[in-house]
Coordinates of C-alpha atoms in Angstrom, one line a residue:
X1 CA 20.3 28.0 -18.7
X2 CA 17.1 26.3 -17.8
X3 CA 13.9 28.2 -17.1
X4 CA 12.5 28.3 -13.6
X5 CA 9.8 25.3 -12.9
X6 CA 6.5 26.2 -11.4
X7 CA 6.9 23.3 -9.1
X8 CA 9.3 24.8 -6.5
X9 CA 9.2 23.3 -3.2
X10 CA 7.8 20.3 -4.4
X11 CA 10.4 17.5 -3.8
X12 CA 8.0 14.4 -3.6
X13 CA 4.3 13.5 -4.1
X14 CA 2.2 10.6 -4.9
X15 CA 0.5 9.6 -8.2
X16 CA -3.2 9.4 -6.9
X17 CA -4.8 6.2 -5.9
X18 CA -4.5 4.7 -2.4
X19 CA -5.4 1.4 -1.0
X20 CA -8.7 0.7 1.0
X21 CA -12.0 2.6 1.1
X22 CA -11.6 5.1 4.0
X23 CA -11.5 8.6 2.7
X24 CA -10.3 10.2 5.9
X25 CA -7.6 7.7 6.5
X26 CA -6.2 8.3 2.8
X27 CA -6.5 12.0 3.3
X28 CA -4.6 11.8 6.7
X29 CA -1.9 9.7 4.8
X30 CA -1.3 12.0 2.0
X31 CA -1.2 15.2 3.9
X32 CA 0.8 13.8 6.8
X33 CA 3.4 12.2 4.5
X34 CA 4.0 15.6 2.9
X35 CA 3.8 17.8 5.7
X36 CA 6.3 20.7 6.5
X37 CA 7.4 21.1 3.0
X38 CA 8.3 17.5 2.3
X39 CA 6.3 17.3 -0.9
X40 CA 2.9 17.8 -2.5
X41 CA -0.3 16.4 -0.8
X42 CA -3.0 15.4 -3.3
X43 CA -6.8 14.4 -3.6
X44 CA -6.5 10.5 -3.0
X45 CA -8.5 8.1 -5.2
X46 CA -9.8 4.8 -3.6
X47 CA -10.7 2.5 -6.5
X48 CA -11.3 -0.5 -3.9
X49 CA -14.6 0.9 -3.2
X50 CA -15.9 -0.2 -6.8
X51 CA -17.3 1.3 -9.9
X52 CA -17.4 4.9 -9.5
X53 CA -14.3 5.2 -7.3
X54 CA -12.0 3.8 -10.1
X55 CA -10.1 6.4 -12.3
X56 CA -12.5 6.1 -15.3
X57 CA -15.7 6.3 -13.2
X58 CA -14.4 9.2 -11.2
X59 CA -13.6 11.1 -14.4
X60 CA -17.1 10.3 -16.0
X61 CA -18.6 11.7 -12.6
X62 CA -16.8 15.1 -13.6
X63 CA -18.3 15.3 -17.1
X64 CA -20.9 18.0 -17.9
X65 CA -23.9 17.0 -19.8
X66 CA -22.6 13.6 -20.4
X67 CA -23.1 10.5 -18.4
X68 CA -22.1 7.1 -18.0
X69 CA -23.0 3.6 -16.5
X70 CA -21.2 0.4 -15.9
X71 CA -21.6 -2.7 -18.3
X72 CA -19.7 -6.1 -18.0
X73 CA -17.2 -4.6 -20.5
X74 CA -16.5 -1.3 -18.6
X75 CA -18.0 2.2 -18.6
X76 CA -20.5 3.1 -21.5
X77 CA -22.1 6.6 -22.4
X78 CA -25.6 7.1 -21.1
X79 CA -28.4 9.5 -21.9
X80 CA -29.0 10.5 -18.2
X81 CA -27.3 10.3 -15.0
X82 CA -28.0 6.9 -13.4
X83 CA -26.9 5.2 -10.2
X84 CA -23.3 4.7 -11.3
X85 CA -22.7 8.3 -12.1
X86 CA -24.5 9.5 -9.0
X87 CA -22.2 7.1 -7.0
X88 CA -19.0 8.4 -8.6
X89 CA -20.1 12.1 -7.7
X90 CA -21.0 11.0 -4.2
X91 CA -17.6 9.4 -3.5
X92 CA -15.7 12.4 -5.0
X93 CA -17.8 14.7 -2.6
X94 CA -16.7 12.3 0.4
X95 CA -13.0 12.6 -0.7
X96 CA -13.1 16.3 -1.0
X97 CA -14.6 16.6 2.5
X98 CA -11.9 14.4 3.9
X99 CA -9.1 16.4 2.3
X100 CA -10.7 19.7 3.4
X101 CA -10.7 18.4 6.8
X102 CA -7.0 17.6 6.8
X103 CA -5.8 20.8 4.9
X104 CA -7.3 23.5 7.1
X105 CA -4.8 26.5 6.8
X106 CA -2.6 24.8 4.3
X107 CA -0.8 26.9 2.0
X108 CA 1.3 25.4 -1.0
X109 CA 0.8 23.1 -3.9
X110 CA -2.2 20.7 -3.7
X111 CA -2.8 18.2 -6.6
X112 CA -6.0 16.9 -8.1
X113 CA -6.0 14.1 -10.6
X114 CA -8.4 13.3 -13.6
X115 CA -8.2 10.9 -16.6
X116 CA -7.0 12.7 -19.7
X117 CA -9.3 13.0 -22.8
X118 CA -7.6 10.4 -24.7
X119 CA -7.3 7.7 -22.1
X120 CA -11.0 8.4 -21.3
X121 CA -11.9 8.1 -25.0
X122 CA -10.0 4.6 -25.3
X123 CA -11.8 3.4 -22.2
X124 CA -15.5 4.9 -22.6
X125 CA -17.9 2.9 -24.8
X126 CA -20.3 4.3 -27.2
X127 CA -23.9 2.8 -27.1
X128 CA -22.9 0.2 -29.5
X129 CA -20.0 -1.1 -27.5
X130 CA -17.1 0.6 -29.6
X131 CA -14.8 3.0 -27.8
X132 CA -15.4 6.6 -28.3
X133 CA -12.1 6.7 -29.8
X134 CA -13.6 5.5 -33.0
X135 CA -15.7 8.6 -33.4
X136 CA -13.8 11.8 -33.8
X137 CA -16.9 13.8 -33.1
X138 CA -17.5 11.9 -29.9
X139 CA -13.8 12.6 -28.9
X140 CA -14.5 16.3 -29.4
X141 CA -17.6 16.4 -27.4
X142 CA -15.9 14.3 -24.5
X143 CA -13.0 16.6 -24.3
X144 CA -15.3 19.8 -24.2
X145 CA -17.3 18.0 -21.6
X146 CA -14.3 17.0 -19.5
X147 CA -12.8 20.5 -19.8
X148 CA -16.0 22.1 -18.5
X149 CA -16.2 19.7 -15.7
X150 CA -12.6 20.2 -14.6
X151 CA -13.2 23.9 -14.5
X152 CA -16.1 23.5 -12.1
X153 CA -14.2 20.8 -10.1
X154 CA -11.2 23.0 -9.6
X155 CA -13.3 25.9 -8.6
X156 CA -14.7 23.8 -6.0
X157 CA -11.4 22.7 -4.7
X158 CA -10.1 26.3 -4.6
X159 CA -13.2 27.4 -2.7
X160 CA -12.6 24.7 -0.1
X161 CA -8.8 25.1 0.2
X162 CA -8.5 28.8 -0.4
X163 CA -4.7 29.0 0.9
X164 CA -3.7 26.2 -1.6
X165 CA -2.2 26.4 -5.1
X166 CA -4.1 23.8 -7.1
X167 CA -2.1 21.7 -9.5
X168 CA -4.2 19.7 -12.3
X169 CA -2.7 16.2 -13.2
X170 CA -4.2 14.5 -16.2
X171 CA -3.7 10.7 -16.2
X172 CA -2.8 9.5 -19.8
X173 CA -1.7 5.9 -19.6
X174 CA -3.3 5.0 -22.9
X175 CA -1.9 8.1 -24.8
X176 CA 1.0 6.4 -26.6
X177 CA -1.2 3.6 -27.6
X178 CA -3.7 6.0 -29.0
X179 CA -1.0 7.9 -31.1
X180 CA 0.5 4.5 -32.4
X181 CA -2.9 2.9 -33.2
X182 CA -2.5 0.2 -30.6
X183 CA -5.9 0.5 -28.8
X184 CA -8.0 -2.6 -29.5
X185 CA -11.5 -2.7 -30.7
X186 CA -14.4 -4.3 -28.7
X187 CA -14.0 -7.6 -30.6
X188 CA -10.2 -7.6 -30.0
X189 CA -9.5 -8.5 -33.7
X190 CA -8.5 -5.2 -34.9
X191 CA -7.0 -1.8 -33.5
X192 CA -8.3 1.7 -33.9
X193 CA -6.9 4.0 -36.3
X194 CA -4.0 6.1 -35.0
X195 CA -5.1 9.7 -34.0
X196 CA -3.3 12.4 -35.8
X197 CA -0.6 13.9 -33.4
X198 CA -1.8 17.5 -33.9
X199 CA -5.4 16.6 -33.0
X200 CA -4.1 15.0 -29.7
X201 CA -1.9 17.9 -29.0
X202 CA -4.6 20.5 -29.6
X203 CA -7.2 18.4 -27.5
X204 CA -4.8 18.0 -24.6
X205 CA -3.9 21.7 -24.8
X206 CA -7.8 22.6 -24.4
X207 CA -8.2 20.3 -21.4
X208 CA -5.1 21.4 -19.7
X209 CA -6.3 25.0 -20.1
X210 CA -9.2 24.1 -17.7
X211 CA -6.6 24.9 -14.9
X212 CA -6.7 28.6 -15.9
X213 CA -4.3 31.1 -17.4
X214 CA -2.0 30.9 -14.5
X215 CA -2.8 27.3 -13.4
X216 CA -0.1 24.7 -12.8
X217 CA -0.5 21.3 -14.8
X218 CA 1.2 18.0 -15.3
X219 CA 0.5 14.8 -17.3
X220 CA 1.2 11.3 -15.8
X221 CA 1.7 8.1 -17.8
X222 CA 3.0 4.9 -16.3
X223 CA 3.4 3.3 -19.8
X224 CA 6.5 3.2 -22.0
X225 CA 7.4 5.8 -24.7
X226 CA 6.1 8.9 -23.2
X227 CA 5.6 11.6 -25.8
X228 CA 7.6 14.2 -24.0
X229 CA 7.7 16.9 -26.9
X230 CA 4.0 16.6 -27.6
X231 CA 3.1 17.0 -23.9
X232 CA 5.3 20.1 -23.5
X233 CA 3.9 21.7 -26.7
X234 CA 0.4 21.1 -25.2
X235 CA 1.2 23.1 -22.3
X236 CA 2.1 20.6 -19.5
X237 CA 4.3 22.3 -16.9
X238 CA 5.3 18.8 -15.6
X239 CA 5.6 15.2 -16.9
X240 CA 5.1 12.2 -14.5
X241 CA 6.4 8.7 -15.5
X242 CA 7.8 5.3 -14.4
X243 CA 11.4 5.9 -14.4
X244 CA 12.2 2.2 -14.9
X245 CA 10.6 2.3 -18.3
X246 CA 12.9 5.1 -19.6
X247 CA 15.3 4.1 -22.5
X248 CA 18.2 5.8 -23.9
X249 CA 16.1 6.8 -27.1
X250 CA 14.2 9.3 -24.8
X251 CA 17.2 10.9 -23.1
X252 CA 17.5 13.8 -25.6
X253 CA 13.9 14.6 -25.1
X254 CA 14.4 14.6 -21.3
X255 CA 17.3 16.8 -21.5
X256 CA 15.4 19.2 -23.6
X257 CA 12.5 19.1 -21.2
X258 CA 14.8 20.0 -18.2
X259 CA 16.4 22.8 -20.1
X260 CA 12.8 24.2 -21.1
X261 CA 11.8 24.3 -17.5
X262 CA 9.6 21.1 -17.4
X263 CA 9.4 19.5 -14.2
X264 CA 10.1 15.6 -14.2
X265 CA 7.9 13.7 -11.8
X266 CA 10.1 10.5 -11.6
X267 CA 8.5 7.2 -10.2
X268 CA 11.6 5.4 -8.5
X269 CA 9.8 4.0 -5.5
X270 CA 8.0 0.5 -6.1
X271 CA 4.1 0.7 -5.9
X272 CA 3.5 -2.6 -4.4
X273 CA 4.8 -4.5 -1.4
X274 CA 6.6 -7.1 -3.4
X275 CA 9.6 -4.8 -3.4
X276 CA 9.2 -3.5 0.2
X277 CA 12.8 -4.4 1.0
X278 CA 13.9 -1.6 -1.4
X279 CA 12.6 1.0 0.9
X280 CA 15.6 0.8 3.3
X281 CA 18.0 2.9 1.2
X282 CA 16.6 6.3 0.1
X283 CA 19.9 7.2 -1.6
X284 CA 19.8 4.0 -3.5
X285 CA 16.4 4.6 -4.9
X286 CA 17.6 7.8 -6.7
X287 CA 21.0 6.6 -7.9
X288 CA 19.6 6.1 -11.3
X289 CA 18.4 9.7 -11.4
X290 CA 21.8 11.0 -10.5
X291 CA 23.3 8.5 -13.2
X292 CA 21.1 9.8 -15.8
X293 CA 21.9 13.7 -15.0
X294 CA 25.4 12.8 -15.3
X295 CA 24.9 11.1 -18.8
X296 CA 22.8 14.2 -19.9
X297 CA 25.6 16.6 -18.9
X298 CA 23.1 18.4 -16.6
X299 CA 24.4 20.3 -13.6
X300 CA 23.9 18.3 -10.6
X301 CA 22.7 21.4 -8.7
X302 CA 19.6 21.6 -10.9
X303 CA 18.4 18.0 -9.7
X304 CA 16.5 19.2 -6.7
X305 CA 14.7 21.9 -8.5
X306 CA 13.9 20.0 -11.5
X307 CA 12.8 16.6 -10.2
X308 CA 10.1 15.4 -8.1
X309 CA 10.2 11.9 -6.6
X310 CA 7.2 9.7 -6.7
X311 CA 6.2 6.1 -6.5
X312 CA 6.3 4.4 -9.9
X313 CA 2.4 4.4 -10.2
X314 CA -0.6 4.6 -8.1
X315 CA -0.7 2.7 -4.8
X316 CA -4.3 1.1 -5.0
X317 CA -2.6 -2.3 -5.2
X318 CA -0.3 -1.9 -2.2
X319 CA -1.2 -2.7 1.5
X320 CA -2.1 0.5 3.7
X321 CA 1.1 0.0 5.5
X322 CA 3.2 -0.2 2.4
X323 CA 1.5 2.8 0.8
X324 CA 2.4 4.9 4.0
X325 CA 6.0 3.6 3.8
X326 CA 6.2 4.4 0.0
X327 CA 5.0 8.0 0.4
X328 CA 7.4 8.6 3.3
X329 CA 10.3 6.8 1.5
X330 CA 9.5 9.1 -1.6
X331 CA 10.0 12.3 0.6
X332 CA 13.4 10.8 2.2
X333 CA 14.7 9.9 -1.4
X334 CA 14.1 13.5 -2.5
X335 CA 15.8 14.8 0.4
X336 CA 18.8 12.5 -0.3
X337 CA 18.8 13.8 -3.9
X338 CA 18.9 17.5 -2.7
X339 CA 21.6 16.8 -0.2
X340 CA 23.8 14.7 -2.3
X341 CA 23.0 15.5 -6.0
X342 CA 26.4 13.9 -7.2

């Protein structure tokens, strides 16, 4: 008998990023797409605006007593807040203003995203140009700063949207590469040493705890080989992934996650216009999910309560029209799964 998920009433959602640079338009799309119980709206990210609106820059802007600036090679740690950090914080404020406008009176799940500590450590450079991942002490400081910043950010979101139940999503696309020692050094000629799994797990647990004792959390990765068991032990209530990257090796871990009450956010809707013809058949989009359930021997009736349908990854690379269509299709595909689980 599986445990009850914290995500009841969340049939569909998006990952985080949206195309373009208009915060009001993005907020209108993500709230309108999931109105009337069709899914979970979220705080959109608009990386097309440039450095500071990208996923790394946005999370740098959340850090407490730690700052960053943009180098040709990427984001690097700074001694003081400069133009790039201020820009990241300004855009976040703009996005919050827009979301607040379109969620007046909203009650239900509402998602905010931030880059997790290990993907951030792999992307952020120390002053000498190497990744923070190379320095265990720097990784600890980074995780502590991120957790403190997230606590303040979530408090602000709750103040602005008092009727919403806030869900914290950590984006960790580099997590598996960190665990397996696949992150390349600045020179590109070597890789950083794999980080001990217990250290990775404990750090993730501390950052996820920023959501609060009763908070709801999930971890997203659009990379292969998602470490399901580790994420569950770290306290993630949900795991979000690109469904097309799953292999048979992971099926046992998926079954255990479902039985344990972990919500699966399955990315089955293409995230770019190239596959737009695939949006004509909502039922076809979730056929693979039904097949997986059957192969795992799970009861079809648990599908709708255990699975949330999403695009395969963020929608920043899509056209605005396709992004709207992909979110609407995710909601329709989720309804198909609920109406016809077998």
